[in-house]
mmCIF file of C-alpha atoms in Angstrom:
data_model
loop_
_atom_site.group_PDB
_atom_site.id
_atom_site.type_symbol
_atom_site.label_atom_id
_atom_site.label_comp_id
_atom_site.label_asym_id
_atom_site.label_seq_id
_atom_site.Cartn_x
_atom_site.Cartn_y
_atom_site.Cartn_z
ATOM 1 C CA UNK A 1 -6.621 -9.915 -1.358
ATOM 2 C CA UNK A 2 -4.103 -10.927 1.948
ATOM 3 C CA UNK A 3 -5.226 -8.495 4.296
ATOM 4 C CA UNK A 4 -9.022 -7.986 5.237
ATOM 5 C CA UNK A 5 -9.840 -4.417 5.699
ATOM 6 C CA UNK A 6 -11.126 -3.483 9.165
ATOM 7 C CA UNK A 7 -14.137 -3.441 10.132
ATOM 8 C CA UNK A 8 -14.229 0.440 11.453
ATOM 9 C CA UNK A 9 -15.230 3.889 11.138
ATOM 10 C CA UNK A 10 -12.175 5.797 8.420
ATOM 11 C CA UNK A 11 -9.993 7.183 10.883
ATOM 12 C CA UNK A 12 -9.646 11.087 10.799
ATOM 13 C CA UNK A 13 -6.438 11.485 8.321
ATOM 14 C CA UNK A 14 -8.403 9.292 5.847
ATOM 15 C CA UNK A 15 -10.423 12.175 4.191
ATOM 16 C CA UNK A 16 -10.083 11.906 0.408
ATOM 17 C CA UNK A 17 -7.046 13.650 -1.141
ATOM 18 C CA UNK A 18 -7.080 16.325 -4.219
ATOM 19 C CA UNK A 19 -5.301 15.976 -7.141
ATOM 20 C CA UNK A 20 -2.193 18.217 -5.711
ATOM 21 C CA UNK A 21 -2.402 16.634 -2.476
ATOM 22 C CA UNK A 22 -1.867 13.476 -4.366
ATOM 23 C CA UNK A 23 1.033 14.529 -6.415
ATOM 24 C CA UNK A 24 2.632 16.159 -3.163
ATOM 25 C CA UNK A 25 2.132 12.782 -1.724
ATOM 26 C CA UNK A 26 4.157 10.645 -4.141
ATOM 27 C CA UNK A 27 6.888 13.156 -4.125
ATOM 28 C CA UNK A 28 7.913 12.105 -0.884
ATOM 29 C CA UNK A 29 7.489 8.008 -1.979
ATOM 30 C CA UNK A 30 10.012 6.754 -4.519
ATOM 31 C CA UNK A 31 9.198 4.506 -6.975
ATOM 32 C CA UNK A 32 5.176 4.432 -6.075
ATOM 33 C CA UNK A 33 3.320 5.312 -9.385
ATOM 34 C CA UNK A 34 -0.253 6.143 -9.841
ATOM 35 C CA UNK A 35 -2.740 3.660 -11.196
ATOM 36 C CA UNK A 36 -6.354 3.910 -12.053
ATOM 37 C CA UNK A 37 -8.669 6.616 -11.907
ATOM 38 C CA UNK A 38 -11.437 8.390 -9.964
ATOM 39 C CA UNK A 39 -12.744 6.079 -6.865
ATOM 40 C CA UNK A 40 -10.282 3.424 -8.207
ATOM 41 C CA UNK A 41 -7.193 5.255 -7.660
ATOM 42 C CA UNK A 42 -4.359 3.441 -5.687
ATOM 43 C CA UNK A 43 -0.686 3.935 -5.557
ATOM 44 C CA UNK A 44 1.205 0.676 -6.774
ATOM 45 C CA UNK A 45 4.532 -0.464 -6.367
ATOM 46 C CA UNK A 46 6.455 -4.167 -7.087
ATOM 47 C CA UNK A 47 9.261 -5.216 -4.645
ATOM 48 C CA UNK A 48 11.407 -8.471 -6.387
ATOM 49 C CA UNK A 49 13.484 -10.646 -4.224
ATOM 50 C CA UNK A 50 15.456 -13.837 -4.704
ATOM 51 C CA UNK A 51 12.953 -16.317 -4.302
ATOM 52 C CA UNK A 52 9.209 -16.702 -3.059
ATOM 53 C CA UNK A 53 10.322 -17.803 0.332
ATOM 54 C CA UNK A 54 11.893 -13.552 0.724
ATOM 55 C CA UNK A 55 8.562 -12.650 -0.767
ATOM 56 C CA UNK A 56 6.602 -14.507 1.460
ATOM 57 C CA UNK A 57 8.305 -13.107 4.287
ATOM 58 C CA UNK A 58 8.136 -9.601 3.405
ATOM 59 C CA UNK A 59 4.262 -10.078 2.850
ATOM 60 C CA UNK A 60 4.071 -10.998 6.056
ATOM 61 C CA UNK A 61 6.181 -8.337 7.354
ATOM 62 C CA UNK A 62 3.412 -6.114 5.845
ATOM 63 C CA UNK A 63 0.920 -7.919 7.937
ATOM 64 C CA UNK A 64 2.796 -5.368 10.592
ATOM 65 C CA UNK A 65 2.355 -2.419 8.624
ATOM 66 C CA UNK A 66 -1.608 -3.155 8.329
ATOM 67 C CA UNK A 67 -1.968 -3.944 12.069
ATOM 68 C CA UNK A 68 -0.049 -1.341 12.980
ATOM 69 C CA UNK A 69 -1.887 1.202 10.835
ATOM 70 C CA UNK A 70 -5.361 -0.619 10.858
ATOM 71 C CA UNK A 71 -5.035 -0.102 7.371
ATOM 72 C CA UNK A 72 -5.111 -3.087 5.084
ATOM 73 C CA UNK A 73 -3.827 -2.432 1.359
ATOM 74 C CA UNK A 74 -6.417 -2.653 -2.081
ATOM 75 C CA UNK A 75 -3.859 -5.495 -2.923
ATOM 76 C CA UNK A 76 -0.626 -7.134 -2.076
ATOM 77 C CA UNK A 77 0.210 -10.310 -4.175
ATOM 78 C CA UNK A 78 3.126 -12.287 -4.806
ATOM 79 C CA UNK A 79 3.573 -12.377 -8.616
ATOM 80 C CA UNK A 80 5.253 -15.341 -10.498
ATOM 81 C CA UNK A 81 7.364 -15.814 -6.815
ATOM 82 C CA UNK A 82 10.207 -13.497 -7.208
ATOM 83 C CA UNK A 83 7.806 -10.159 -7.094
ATOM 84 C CA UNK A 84 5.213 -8.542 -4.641
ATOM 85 C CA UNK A 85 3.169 -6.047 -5.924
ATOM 86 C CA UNK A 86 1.565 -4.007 -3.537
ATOM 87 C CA UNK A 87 -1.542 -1.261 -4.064
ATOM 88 C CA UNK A 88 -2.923 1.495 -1.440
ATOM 89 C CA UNK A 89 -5.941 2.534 -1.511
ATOM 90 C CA UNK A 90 -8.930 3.775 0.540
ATOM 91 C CA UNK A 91 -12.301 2.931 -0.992
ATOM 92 C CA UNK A 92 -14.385 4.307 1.690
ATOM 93 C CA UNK A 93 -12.959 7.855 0.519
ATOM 94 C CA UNK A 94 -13.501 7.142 -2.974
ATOM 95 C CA UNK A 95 -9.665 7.480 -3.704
ATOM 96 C CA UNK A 96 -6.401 8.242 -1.772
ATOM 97 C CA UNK A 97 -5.825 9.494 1.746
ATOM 98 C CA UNK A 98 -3.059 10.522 4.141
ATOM 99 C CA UNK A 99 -2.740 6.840 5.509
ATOM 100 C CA UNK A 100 -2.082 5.611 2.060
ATOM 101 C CA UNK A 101 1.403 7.635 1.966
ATOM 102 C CA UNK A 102 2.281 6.716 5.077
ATOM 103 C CA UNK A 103 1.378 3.092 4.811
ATOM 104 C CA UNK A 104 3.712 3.008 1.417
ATOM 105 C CA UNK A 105 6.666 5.003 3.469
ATOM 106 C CA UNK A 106 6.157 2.095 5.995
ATOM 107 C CA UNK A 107 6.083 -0.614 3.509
ATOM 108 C CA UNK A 108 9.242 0.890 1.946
ATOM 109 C CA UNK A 109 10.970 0.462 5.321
ATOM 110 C CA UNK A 110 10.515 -2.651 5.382
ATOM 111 C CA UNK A 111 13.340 -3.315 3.354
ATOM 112 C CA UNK A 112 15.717 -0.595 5.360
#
């Protein structure tokens, strides 16, 4: 893992989401999928660039996102240096919650 998680109370949007809440969710976040069930549910996405020196600098452009959101992803790595893969989730909830969604719109703007 990048980012270390805060250490701090879950904020109030970071109640556990339902299974329709979920699916609303990723309705409104294109190309996130689904991955893993029950407590270990995370949405998941891969971002490819040109080289590892792009995907090193978006990673750290998500370093923004996280401080900004005092939310630090499940996972973000930088696979075989052309790819970042990056996972939300909120553990403490036992699943998904509002801030994952909006952490994943705000890692998609990243890139414009």
């Amino acid at each position: 893992m990048l980012f270390a998680k805060p250490n701090r109370p879950p904020a109030p949007d970071s109640a556990s989401l339902n299974a329709t809440q979920i699916v609303a969710g990723l309705a409104h976040v294109s190309g996130w999928r689904l991955d893993g069930e029950g407590p270990q549910v995370a949405i998941e996405k891969s971002f490819r660039f040109a080289d590892f020196a792009e995907c090193l600098g978006f990673v750290n452009a998500l370093g923004w996102v996280v401080r900004q959101l005092g939310h630090a992803p499940a996972r973000a790595s930088i696979e075989s240096g052309s790819e970042v893969r990056v996972r939300w989730s909120t553990p403490a909830v036992g699943g998904l919650c509002a801030l994952d969604f909006e952490a994943a719109r705000q890692t998609d703007a990243l890139l414009g």
